[in-house]
XYZ file of C-alpha atoms in Angstrom:
124
model
C 169.962 153.431 109.185
C 167.216 151.345 110.729
C 164.153 152.909 112.295
C 162.309 150.913 114.934
C 158.804 151.435 116.275
C 157.382 149.468 119.176
C 153.698 148.969 119.833
C 151.390 146.812 121.912
C 152.086 148.014 125.415
C 149.349 148.697 127.923
C 147.858 147.892 131.300
C 147.141 144.288 132.215
C 146.396 142.364 135.380
C 148.904 139.944 136.827
C 148.676 136.618 135.022
C 147.551 138.258 131.816
C 149.221 138.553 128.428
C 150.402 141.205 126.019
C 152.049 141.050 122.620
C 154.582 143.690 121.701
C 155.639 144.400 118.145
C 158.800 145.966 116.812
C 158.445 147.187 113.246
C 161.524 148.167 111.283
C 162.037 150.353 108.272
C 165.125 151.405 106.415
C 167.855 148.963 105.571
C 167.233 145.260 105.209
C 166.096 144.191 108.640
C 166.899 140.573 107.911
C 170.602 141.111 108.564
C 170.089 142.507 112.058
C 169.877 140.816 115.415
C 167.077 142.228 117.553
C 167.005 142.591 121.292
C 164.316 143.643 123.726
C 165.253 145.561 126.832
C 163.185 147.042 129.633
C 163.677 149.817 132.113
C 161.674 150.301 135.283
C 161.692 153.611 137.181
C 164.909 154.069 139.109
C 166.506 150.977 137.579
C 168.997 150.348 134.840
C 167.950 149.139 131.423
C 168.072 145.348 131.399
C 168.177 142.739 128.662
C 164.997 140.695 128.264
C 165.379 138.580 125.132
C 167.145 138.618 121.785
C 166.818 136.886 118.449
C 169.423 136.295 115.778
C 169.229 137.790 112.305
C 168.104 134.439 110.913
C 165.437 133.979 113.556
C 166.740 130.537 114.427
C 168.371 131.448 117.732
C 166.905 133.181 120.758
C 168.265 133.990 124.176
C 166.089 134.798 127.183
C 166.864 136.379 130.511
C 166.166 133.965 133.357
C 163.482 136.270 134.701
C 161.279 135.797 131.621
C 162.241 132.325 130.454
C 159.158 130.157 129.989
C 156.804 133.155 130.013
C 157.971 135.301 127.078
C 158.356 134.191 123.471
C 160.153 136.162 120.780
C 159.442 135.378 117.154
C 160.569 136.687 113.815
C 158.397 135.537 110.910
C 160.230 135.106 107.634
C 160.225 137.953 105.139
C 158.676 140.388 107.599
C 160.250 143.476 109.043
C 158.574 142.902 112.375
C 159.425 140.892 115.451
C 156.862 139.918 118.060
C 157.294 139.543 121.794
C 154.532 137.452 123.324
C 154.411 137.998 127.071
C 152.346 135.542 129.119
C 151.809 135.071 132.852
C 152.839 138.646 133.437
C 153.917 139.732 136.897
C 153.927 143.173 138.533
C 157.729 143.112 138.388
C 157.494 143.036 134.590
C 156.249 146.634 134.708
C 158.641 148.807 132.694
C 159.161 150.640 129.448
C 160.081 148.053 126.843
C 162.478 148.919 124.032
C 163.511 146.997 120.957
C 166.954 147.462 119.523
C 168.844 146.227 116.473
C 172.430 145.580 115.480
C 174.002 144.154 112.323
C 175.708 141.175 113.900
C 175.343 137.399 113.794
C 175.320 136.903 117.556
C 172.776 138.085 120.150
C 174.305 140.811 122.280
C 172.913 141.242 125.787
C 174.501 144.617 126.521
C 172.532 147.701 125.587
C 175.607 149.612 124.472
C 176.168 147.090 121.684
C 172.946 148.112 119.936
C 173.124 151.269 117.803
C 169.452 151.414 116.815
C 166.574 151.828 119.275
C 162.864 152.375 119.252
C 161.092 154.941 121.383
C 159.763 152.398 123.871
C 156.318 151.224 124.920
C 154.965 151.164 128.457
C 153.903 147.866 130.014
C 152.120 148.051 133.363
C 151.088 144.935 135.256
C 148.741 145.454 138.169
C 148.612 143.109 141.130
């Protein structure tokens, strides 16, 4: 079992920045790929970005490419999502998820472990 806890959400003006964290406990987190998803009211949960278990590969949704950066420092059970140049359409609950796989899945159903989510609100 892997337990995930997100933090760092909040209210920010358009153009601002936030950094989300996803802290893991339980089994060795280093063998898990991690994905971030978001869900806005009335919309389906969508993939935002993922990082491989090694931290060497990342994959970004087109909507956040060039604005968001996902990192995974060595020997730490935490991944960080730096979100810059935020837009009102980035407003959502952000979830991190983990799966013991070498690739970076983009489908939510492929992730068995989820955090509780953190709210990000971007005002215009």
